[in-house]
Amino acid sequence: MKQTKHFGAALAVTMALVAPAWAQSPAPAKPAKDPAAIAALDSMAAYLRTLKAFQVESATTTDEVLSNGQQVTYSAKTMILAEMPSKLFATVSSDRNERTYVYDGKNFTLVARRVGYYATVPAPATLRELDDVLSEKYGIEIPLADLFRWGGPNWSNADITAAADAGPGEVDGVTCQHYLFRQEGSDWQIWIQKGAYPLPRKLVITTTSDPARPQHSAVFKWNLAPSYNAEAFTFTPSANVSRIPMAEAK
Amino acid sequence: MTRLAKSSSAIVMALLIGALGTASVHADRNRARTSVNRSKSVKVDSNRRTNVDIDRNRDINIDRDRDINIDRDRDVDIDIDRDRDIDVDIDRYGCCYHSGWGTAAAITTALVVGSVVNTLPPNCTTVVVNGFAYRQCGSTWYQPQFYGSRTTYLVVNSPR
């Protein structure tokens, strides 16, 4: 049966020629959530929550989107001094204005020093709850809030839908590992310091719920041993500022 | 004037001021999220943001008036510091800041109580009533307030 043999050989050769694309077993798919990236985020969050007090200076940029889809990028210099869980003194100096945020665990005060106004409202007992109330009720964002939210009570990484390790990256001369995360409404990137102090050194958040995909970026300089006293979190109005109300956001 | 006519004229006035108030005709529609851990994004109210240069214009227009008209009775040091702050700001931003975005319009007619403006007309005085500051500009009273972290002015009835 010569014909069959040749046919069989021909068939085998043909199969070998067309097979490669689909006959090999496919390479194992990378998981959408790289467990090593999630673990790095957890480790960073856990480390942050061991800090009783910290001071961070940050250079930030924040995009705003005009109604025609065009983006305007504003820059700011921010400083926060936080004593966990319930004290904060922060200043923001942006292209548009200067603001001071003071919180002592009981009251929160927002100061617009240059225009001469301040507003004080009663506040919940922790920074995380304060950030929730300010953003939902008053439309106010405490700067660099993730630094005191990561790893705290009510925090979890469950919202993250994708996580990947993008490799090493340098921020301000510090060697970091660069990770990519996705969750509903935002893609974000974080550069975590390598070594014994897994601090976030840079954060870039891209808002994906708007087609213009506006971005916020922040680079962090850390002081893990800030010197301050309790007065830092107390607000005493000077003669230059008058009290005004805080309108509720609609 | 009937109520309808009053509110129509207020709307016309607001539109007119909005159009005059800025070279940029686009209101903001959104802002980048600045936190990955907040449950809700903080909205920008596009109806409010018809003038991009809110606080800085106010610094330039209003504090100067306040110094000239109001602070005579106050500590002279305060006046000096405020002028110095304003001069520094103008030096830092004056040249290029106004050319792109326009300047605030002068508001010369009283607005309806309840409307909100981003900048005040000239010649306002500060009056403190029950511990809260108000601005009186001619016959119109404004209550400065924080709307988000921006300062805006709500037209109110006289508080006293």
Tab-separated table of C-alpha atoms in Angstrom:
chain	number	residue	atom	x	y	z
A	1	MET	CA	0.000	0.000	0.000
A	2	LYS	CA	2.568	2.472	-1.144
A	3	GLN	CA	0.000	5.142	-1.870
A	4	THR	CA	-1.311	5.139	1.676
A	5	LYS	CA	2.181	5.337	3.123
A	6	HIS	CA	3.074	8.289	0.945
A	7	PHE	CA	-0.239	9.846	1.617
A	8	GLY	CA	0.299	9.338	5.307
A	9	ALA	CA	3.751	10.920	5.093
A	10	ALA	CA	2.434	13.801	3.030
A	11	LEU	CA	-0.351	14.300	5.480
A	12	ALA	CA	2.082	14.262	8.376
A	13	VAL	CA	4.312	16.830	6.660
A	14	THR	CA	1.307	19.001	5.886
A	15	MET	CA	0.119	18.735	9.432
A	16	ALA	CA	3.581	19.652	10.683
A	17	LEU	CA	3.599	22.696	8.449
A	18	VAL	CA	0.207	24.004	9.505
A	19	ALA	CA	0.320	22.764	13.069
A	20	PRO	CA	2.670	25.119	14.860
A	21	ALA	CA	0.203	27.884	15.402
A	22	TRP	CA	-2.432	25.865	17.087
A	23	ALA	CA	-1.139	22.401	17.850
A	24	GLN	CA	1.331	23.536	20.510
A	25	SER	CA	-0.153	23.993	23.950
A	26	PRO	CA	-0.571	27.752	24.489
A	27	ALA	CA	1.776	29.557	26.891
A	28	PRO	CA	0.123	29.870	30.292
A	29	ALA	CA	-1.831	33.139	30.393
A	30	LYS	CA	-0.559	35.713	32.899
A	31	PRO	CA	-3.116	36.227	35.627
A	32	ALA	CA	-4.908	39.569	35.405
A	33	LYS	CA	-3.847	40.197	38.993
A	34	ASP	CA	-0.191	39.393	39.414
A	35	PRO	CA	-0.043	38.104	42.993
A	36	ALA	CA	3.419	39.587	43.437
A	37	ALA	CA	2.114	43.047	42.569
A	38	ILE	CA	-0.789	42.681	44.986
A	39	ALA	CA	1.592	41.467	47.653
A	40	ALA	CA	3.828	44.485	47.108
A	41	LEU	CA	0.855	46.810	47.498
A	42	ASP	CA	-0.220	45.017	50.684
A	43	SER	CA	3.285	45.222	52.046
A	44	MET	CA	3.499	48.944	51.303
A	45	ALA	CA	0.087	49.530	52.909
A	46	ALA	CA	1.030	47.556	56.000
A	47	TYR	CA	4.266	49.471	56.350
A	48	LEU	CA	2.515	52.824	56.045
A	49	ARG	CA	0.231	51.910	58.896
A	50	THR	CA	3.147	51.269	61.214
A	51	LEU	CA	4.011	54.972	60.973
A	52	LYS	CA	2.649	56.856	63.958
A	53	ALA	CA	3.415	60.205	62.414
A	54	PHE	CA	4.846	61.315	59.105
A	55	GLN	CA	5.415	64.394	57.041
A	56	VAL	CA	5.348	64.355	53.267
A	57	GLU	CA	6.115	67.031	50.713
A	58	SER	CA	4.730	66.465	47.293
A	59	ALA	CA	4.828	68.062	43.895
A	60	THR	CA	1.562	67.275	42.149
A	61	THR	CA	-0.097	67.876	38.826
A	62	THR	CA	-3.839	67.495	38.321
A	63	ASP	CA	-5.720	67.620	35.023
A	64	GLU	CA	-9.063	69.304	34.692
A	65	VAL	CA	-11.211	68.668	31.662
A	66	LEU	CA	-12.988	71.501	29.896
A	67	SER	CA	-16.431	70.916	28.445
A	68	ASN	CA	-14.883	70.580	24.973
A	69	GLY	CA	-12.659	67.733	26.183
A	70	GLN	CA	-9.499	69.788	26.355
A	71	GLN	CA	-7.305	69.282	29.406
A	72	VAL	CA	-5.744	71.897	31.607
A	73	THR	CA	-2.983	70.732	33.927
A	74	TYR	CA	-2.541	72.517	37.219
A	75	SER	CA	0.464	72.087	39.472
A	76	ALA	CA	0.677	72.289	43.229
A	77	LYS	CA	3.126	71.966	46.081
A	78	THR	CA	1.634	70.128	49.012
A	79	MET	CA	2.817	69.390	52.510
A	80	ILE	CA	1.036	67.131	54.933
A	81	LEU	CA	1.874	66.407	58.544
A	82	ALA	CA	-0.218	63.568	59.915
A	83	GLU	CA	-0.369	61.987	63.315
A	84	MET	CA	-2.386	58.823	63.000
A	85	PRO	CA	-5.237	58.320	63.261
A	86	SER	CA	-6.742	61.706	63.900
A	87	LYS	CA	-4.520	64.730	63.381
A	88	LEU	CA	-3.562	66.595	60.247
A	89	PHE	CA	-1.956	69.821	59.194
A	90	ALA	CA	-1.656	70.283	55.443
A	91	THR	CA	-0.916	73.114	53.070
A	92	VAL	CA	-1.472	73.277	49.345
A	93	SER	CA	-0.050	75.984	47.150
A	94	SER	CA	-1.368	75.567	43.633
A	95	ASP	CA	-1.487	77.542	40.448
A	96	ARG	CA	-4.894	78.752	41.526
A	97	ASN	CA	-4.906	79.229	45.263
A	98	GLU	CA	-3.405	78.498	48.641
A	99	ARG	CA	-5.219	76.429	51.200
A	100	THR	CA	-4.483	75.141	54.691
A	101	TYR	CA	-6.228	72.117	56.217
A	102	VAL	CA	-6.250	71.679	59.992
A	103	TYR	CA	-7.780	68.752	61.865
A	104	ASP	CA	-7.428	67.872	65.527
A	105	GLY	CA	-9.768	64.903	65.769
A	106	LYS	CA	-12.760	67.078	66.671
A	107	ASN	CA	-12.997	69.930	64.187
A	108	PHE	CA	-11.796	70.534	60.691
A	109	THR	CA	-10.817	73.973	59.438
A	110	LEU	CA	-10.129	75.057	55.883
A	111	VAL	CA	-8.200	78.307	55.566
A	112	ALA	CA	-7.845	80.549	52.527
A	113	ARG	CA	-5.235	82.765	54.091
A	114	ARG	CA	-4.616	85.114	51.212
A	115	VAL	CA	-8.256	85.952	50.632
A	116	GLY	CA	-8.775	86.140	54.382
A	117	TYR	CA	-11.376	83.440	55.099
A	118	TYR	CA	-11.642	80.243	57.088
A	119	ALA	CA	-14.431	77.755	57.787
A	120	THR	CA	-14.662	75.295	60.642
A	121	VAL	CA	-16.959	72.289	60.814
A	122	PRO	CA	-17.269	69.492	63.356
A	123	ALA	CA	-15.354	66.419	62.241
A	124	PRO	CA	-15.438	62.668	62.792
A	125	ALA	CA	-12.844	60.898	64.882
A	126	THR	CA	-10.430	59.569	62.250
A	127	LEU	CA	-8.695	60.875	59.155
A	128	ARG	CA	-10.285	58.271	56.913
A	129	GLU	CA	-13.796	59.180	58.063
A	130	LEU	CA	-12.922	62.857	57.734
A	131	ASP	CA	-11.824	62.320	54.145
A	132	ASP	CA	-15.112	60.535	53.409
A	133	VAL	CA	-17.216	63.299	54.950
A	134	LEU	CA	-15.293	66.138	53.332
A	135	SER	CA	-15.381	64.640	49.872
A	136	GLU	CA	-19.019	63.486	49.957
A	137	LYS	CA	-20.623	66.315	51.887
A	138	TYR	CA	-18.485	69.338	51.053
A	139	GLY	CA	-16.647	68.422	47.865
A	140	ILE	CA	-13.294	68.976	49.575
A	141	GLU	CA	-10.369	66.664	48.945
A	142	ILE	CA	-7.715	66.333	51.581
A	143	PRO	CA	-4.434	66.289	49.710
A	144	LEU	CA	-2.490	63.016	49.503
A	145	ALA	CA	-5.310	61.155	51.264
A	146	ASP	CA	-4.206	57.739	50.036
A	147	LEU	CA	-1.168	58.000	52.281
A	148	PHE	CA	-3.360	57.695	55.342
A	149	ARG	CA	-5.992	55.438	53.771
A	150	TRP	CA	-3.863	52.574	52.477
A	151	GLY	CA	-3.771	49.672	54.888
A	152	GLY	CA	-6.208	51.308	57.296
A	153	PRO	CA	-9.468	49.932	58.654
A	154	ASN	CA	-12.016	49.552	55.850
A	155	TRP	CA	-9.207	49.344	53.298
A	156	SER	CA	-8.855	46.361	51.040
A	157	ASN	CA	-7.363	45.669	47.650
A	158	ALA	CA	-10.572	43.923	46.544
A	159	ASP	CA	-11.506	46.706	44.132
A	160	ILE	CA	-8.418	46.060	42.052
A	161	THR	CA	-9.221	44.225	38.828
A	162	ALA	CA	-5.733	44.015	37.318
A	163	ALA	CA	-2.242	44.236	38.740
A	164	ALA	CA	1.136	43.985	37.048
A	165	ASP	CA	4.792	44.564	37.760
A	166	ALA	CA	6.278	47.001	35.249
A	167	GLY	CA	9.846	46.551	36.429
A	168	PRO	CA	12.288	48.822	38.216
A	169	GLY	CA	12.088	52.582	38.037
A	170	GLU	CA	13.902	55.436	39.694
A	171	VAL	CA	12.214	58.317	41.481
A	172	ASP	CA	14.304	61.167	42.911
A	173	GLY	CA	17.367	58.951	42.796
A	174	VAL	CA	15.658	56.183	44.754
A	175	THR	CA	15.321	52.736	43.220
A	176	CYS	CA	11.709	51.648	43.156
A	177	GLN	CA	9.594	48.902	41.701
A	178	HIS	CA	6.919	50.205	39.371
A	179	TYR	CA	3.480	48.601	39.492
A	180	LEU	CA	0.347	49.041	37.425
A	181	PHE	CA	-3.130	48.664	38.848
A	182	ARG	CA	-6.621	48.929	37.454
A	183	GLN	CA	-9.910	49.423	39.205
A	184	GLU	CA	-13.256	50.758	38.149
A	185	GLY	CA	-12.872	54.358	37.046
A	186	SER	CA	-9.087	54.535	37.252
A	187	ASP	CA	-5.832	53.031	36.090
A	188	TRP	CA	-3.021	53.866	38.440
A	189	GLN	CA	0.694	53.419	38.716
A	190	ILE	CA	2.789	53.407	41.804
A	191	TRP	CA	6.514	53.378	42.379
A	192	ILE	CA	7.352	51.643	45.653
A	193	GLN	CA	10.762	52.115	47.229
A	194	LYS	CA	12.797	48.920	47.195
A	195	GLY	CA	14.333	47.665	50.403
A	196	ALA	CA	13.357	47.791	54.044
A	197	TYR	CA	11.067	50.843	53.753
A	198	PRO	CA	8.449	50.166	51.077
A	199	LEU	CA	7.220	53.733	50.811
A	200	PRO	CA	5.255	55.034	47.861
A	201	ARG	CA	7.522	57.478	46.024
A	202	LYS	CA	5.334	58.355	43.078
A	203	LEU	CA	1.702	57.858	42.188
A	204	VAL	CA	-0.008	58.500	38.856
A	205	ILE	CA	-3.782	58.104	38.617
A	206	THR	CA	-5.539	58.137	35.242
A	207	THR	CA	-9.286	58.653	35.459
A	208	THR	CA	-10.798	56.264	32.941
A	209	SER	CA	-14.412	57.253	33.464
A	210	ASP	CA	-13.908	60.380	31.376
A	211	PRO	CA	-12.899	59.933	27.712
A	212	ALA	CA	-10.293	62.658	28.103
A	213	ARG	CA	-8.564	60.394	30.674
A	214	PRO	CA	-7.336	63.184	32.934
A	215	GLN	CA	-4.359	62.393	35.111
A	216	HIS	CA	-3.162	63.238	38.588
A	217	SER	CA	0.456	62.688	39.520
A	218	ALA	CA	2.265	63.051	42.813
A	219	VAL	CA	5.906	62.589	43.775
A	220	PHE	CA	6.515	62.130	47.496
A	221	LYS	CA	9.395	63.209	49.728
A	222	TRP	CA	9.173	61.548	53.108
A	223	ASN	CA	10.115	62.603	56.621
A	224	LEU	CA	9.475	59.689	58.949
A	225	ALA	CA	10.556	61.587	62.077
A	226	PRO	CA	8.829	64.951	61.877
A	227	SER	CA	9.199	67.339	64.783
A	228	TYR	CA	6.067	69.129	65.869
A	229	ASN	CA	3.893	69.764	68.886
A	230	ALA	CA	0.162	69.496	69.514
A	231	GLU	CA	-0.356	73.142	68.595
A	232	ALA	CA	0.369	72.249	64.986
A	233	PHE	CA	-3.121	70.760	64.721
A	234	THR	CA	-4.955	73.560	66.487
A	235	PHE	CA	-6.346	76.417	64.499
A	236	THR	CA	-6.400	79.879	66.053
A	237	PRO	CA	-7.730	82.517	63.689
A	238	SER	CA	-5.466	85.496	63.225
A	239	ALA	CA	-6.779	89.000	62.677
A	240	ASN	CA	-6.296	88.533	58.952
A	241	VAL	CA	-9.006	85.918	58.501
A	242	SER	CA	-12.754	85.969	58.999
A	243	ARG	CA	-15.102	83.081	59.391
A	244	ILE	CA	-17.354	81.930	56.563
A	245	PRO	CA	-19.569	78.873	56.140
A	246	MET	CA	-18.778	75.731	54.210
A	247	ALA	CA	-21.454	75.069	51.598
A	248	GLU	CA	-22.642	71.517	51.112
A	249	ALA	CA	-21.906	70.132	47.689
A	250	LYS	CA	-24.869	69.478	45.450
B	1	MET	CA	-42.066	92.966	38.801
B	2	THR	CA	-43.592	89.529	38.616
B	3	ARG	CA	-41.621	86.594	39.980
B	4	LEU	CA	-41.122	85.178	36.511
B	5	ALA	CA	-39.820	88.468	35.207
B	6	LYS	CA	-37.472	88.747	38.192
B	7	SER	CA	-35.980	85.310	37.727
B	8	SER	CA	-35.717	85.799	33.970
B	9	SER	CA	-33.805	89.000	34.467
B	10	ALA	CA	-31.583	87.248	36.982
B	11	ILE	CA	-30.843	84.514	34.480
B	12	VAL	CA	-30.102	87.050	31.782
B	13	MET	CA	-27.849	88.903	34.209
B	14	ALA	CA	-26.049	85.740	35.200
B	15	LEU	CA	-25.534	84.756	31.578
B	16	LEU	CA	-24.318	88.219	30.714
B	17	ILE	CA	-21.850	88.196	33.566
B	18	GLY	CA	-20.754	84.719	32.674
B	19	ALA	CA	-20.117	85.747	29.091
B	20	LEU	CA	-18.301	88.932	30.025
B	21	GLY	CA	-16.408	87.361	32.855
B	22	THR	CA	-13.989	85.224	30.975
B	23	ALA	CA	-12.286	84.836	27.646
B	24	SER	CA	-12.639	81.079	28.137
B	25	VAL	CA	-16.177	80.049	27.288
B	26	HIS	CA	-15.829	76.470	28.427
B	27	ALA	CA	-17.007	75.317	31.818
B	28	ASP	CA	-15.142	72.486	33.484
B	29	ARG	CA	-16.730	69.103	33.077
B	30	ASN	CA	-14.464	66.931	35.145
B	31	ARG	CA	-11.294	66.667	37.147
B	32	ALA	CA	-8.787	63.855	37.544
B	33	ARG	CA	-9.281	61.654	40.598
B	34	THR	CA	-6.654	62.388	43.186
B	35	SER	CA	-7.210	59.320	45.332
B	36	VAL	CA	-7.503	55.619	44.523
B	37	ASN	CA	-9.083	54.851	47.863
B	38	ARG	CA	-12.033	57.230	48.019
B	39	SER	CA	-15.294	55.458	47.261
B	40	LYS	CA	-16.767	58.286	45.223
B	41	SER	CA	-15.126	60.776	42.922
B	42	VAL	CA	-15.459	64.388	43.927
B	43	LYS	CA	-17.448	66.236	41.283
B	44	VAL	CA	-16.664	69.592	39.860
B	45	ASP	CA	-19.873	71.579	39.512
B	46	SER	CA	-19.568	72.830	35.967
B	47	ASN	CA	-22.270	75.416	36.479
B	48	ARG	CA	-20.111	77.182	38.980
B	49	ARG	CA	-16.870	77.212	37.106
B	50	THR	CA	-17.447	79.698	34.336
B	51	ASN	CA	-14.395	81.647	35.371
B	52	VAL	CA	-11.201	79.716	35.668
B	53	ASP	CA	-9.323	82.362	37.601
B	54	ILE	CA	-11.420	82.479	40.706
B	55	ASP	CA	-9.269	83.157	43.690
B	56	ARG	CA	-6.514	84.986	42.018
B	57	ASN	CA	-8.754	87.588	40.465
B	58	ARG	CA	-10.393	88.024	43.762
B	59	ASP	CA	-7.048	88.544	45.398
B	60	ILE	CA	-6.199	91.266	42.958
B	61	ASN	CA	-9.528	93.054	42.796
B	62	ILE	CA	-10.942	92.759	46.229
B	63	ASP	CA	-8.229	92.847	48.779
B	64	ARG	CA	-6.928	96.043	47.355
B	65	ASP	CA	-10.320	97.630	47.877
B	66	ARG	CA	-10.558	96.179	51.303
B	67	ASP	CA	-7.292	97.732	52.257
B	68	ILE	CA	-8.224	101.141	50.965
B	69	ASN	CA	-11.761	101.312	52.278
B	70	ILE	CA	-12.069	99.100	55.276
B	71	ASP	CA	-8.912	98.504	57.097
B	72	ARG	CA	-8.256	101.986	58.248
B	73	ASP	CA	-9.333	101.003	61.715
B	74	ARG	CA	-7.320	97.848	61.657
B	75	ASP	CA	-3.740	97.380	62.533
B	76	VAL	CA	-1.602	99.139	59.959
B	77	ASP	CA	0.701	96.140	59.845
B	78	ILE	CA	-2.083	94.089	58.347
B	79	ASP	CA	-2.489	96.515	55.475
B	80	ILE	CA	1.201	96.429	54.747
B	81	ASP	CA	1.358	92.672	54.726
B	82	ARG	CA	-1.676	92.365	52.521
B	83	ASP	CA	-0.329	94.789	49.986
B	84	ARG	CA	2.940	92.956	49.970
B	85	ASP	CA	1.198	89.659	49.368
B	86	ILE	CA	-0.799	91.114	46.531
B	87	ASP	CA	2.223	92.716	44.902
B	88	VAL	CA	4.142	89.481	45.038
B	89	ASP	CA	1.272	87.605	43.462
B	90	ILE	CA	0.913	90.104	40.673
B	91	ASP	CA	4.639	89.989	40.000
B	92	ARG	CA	4.548	86.252	39.882
B	93	TYR	CA	1.494	85.812	37.756
B	94	GLY	CA	0.337	89.175	36.424
B	95	CYS	CA	1.840	89.236	33.001
B	96	CYS	CA	0.802	85.949	31.533
B	97	TYR	CA	-2.075	85.012	33.756
B	98	HIS	CA	-4.591	87.524	32.458
B	99	SER	CA	-3.784	87.311	28.787
B	100	GLY	CA	-5.181	83.844	28.254
B	101	TRP	CA	-8.183	83.625	30.481
B	102	GLY	CA	-9.586	87.105	30.647
B	103	THR	CA	-10.578	89.104	33.669
B	104	ALA	CA	-13.693	89.273	35.726
B	105	ALA	CA	-16.450	91.561	34.569
B	106	ALA	CA	-17.579	94.436	36.688
B	107	ILE	CA	-20.966	93.667	38.161
B	108	THR	CA	-22.879	96.856	38.471
B	109	THR	CA	-26.450	95.718	39.127
B	110	ALA	CA	-27.812	93.967	42.186
B	111	LEU	CA	-28.354	90.250	41.711
B	112	VAL	CA	-31.176	88.116	42.951
B	113	VAL	CA	-30.765	86.664	46.442
B	114	GLY	CA	-29.560	83.094	46.170
B	115	SER	CA	-27.377	83.537	43.124
B	116	VAL	CA	-23.697	82.763	43.403
B	117	VAL	CA	-20.811	84.663	41.885
B	118	ASN	CA	-17.134	83.958	41.779
B	119	THR	CA	-15.869	87.524	41.993
B	120	LEU	CA	-17.134	90.646	43.654
B	121	PRO	CA	-17.619	94.086	42.189
B	122	PRO	CA	-15.238	96.785	43.380
B	123	ASN	CA	-15.851	98.919	46.439
B	124	CYS	CA	-17.016	96.331	48.927
B	125	THR	CA	-16.736	96.499	52.671
B	126	THR	CA	-16.426	93.614	55.093
B	127	VAL	CA	-18.981	93.376	57.849
B	128	VAL	CA	-18.896	90.720	60.558
B	129	VAL	CA	-22.321	89.679	61.823
B	130	ASN	CA	-22.728	86.962	64.453
B	131	GLY	CA	-19.141	85.908	63.936
B	132	PHE	CA	-19.451	85.430	60.163
B	133	ALA	CA	-18.018	87.747	57.536
B	134	TYR	CA	-20.170	89.343	54.871
B	135	ARG	CA	-19.253	91.606	52.019
B	136	GLN	CA	-21.414	94.619	51.336
B	137	CYS	CA	-21.059	96.079	47.852
B	138	GLY	CA	-23.358	99.026	47.404
B	139	SER	CA	-26.813	97.701	48.139
B	140	THR	CA	-25.963	94.040	47.570
B	141	TRP	CA	-24.864	91.755	50.361
B	142	TYR	CA	-22.728	88.708	49.683
B	143	GLN	CA	-21.869	85.863	51.963
B	144	PRO	CA	-18.472	84.434	51.140
B	145	GLN	CA	-18.484	80.655	51.408
B	146	PHE	CA	-16.353	77.689	50.558
B	147	TYR	CA	-17.841	75.634	47.772
B	148	GLY	CA	-15.521	72.690	47.752
B	149	SER	CA	-12.223	74.358	48.396
B	150	ARG	CA	-13.101	77.335	46.208
B	151	THR	CA	-14.361	80.611	47.608
B	152	THR	CA	-17.612	81.846	46.116
B	153	TYR	CA	-20.054	84.572	47.052
B	154	LEU	CA	-23.716	83.943	47.707
B	155	VAL	CA	-26.065	86.893	47.321
B	156	VAL	CA	-28.011	87.209	50.584
B	157	ASN	CA	-30.401	89.577	52.257
B	158	SER	CA	-28.827	92.022	54.652
B	159	PRO	CA	-27.794	90.013	57.726
B	160	ARG	CA	-28.449	92.822	60.139
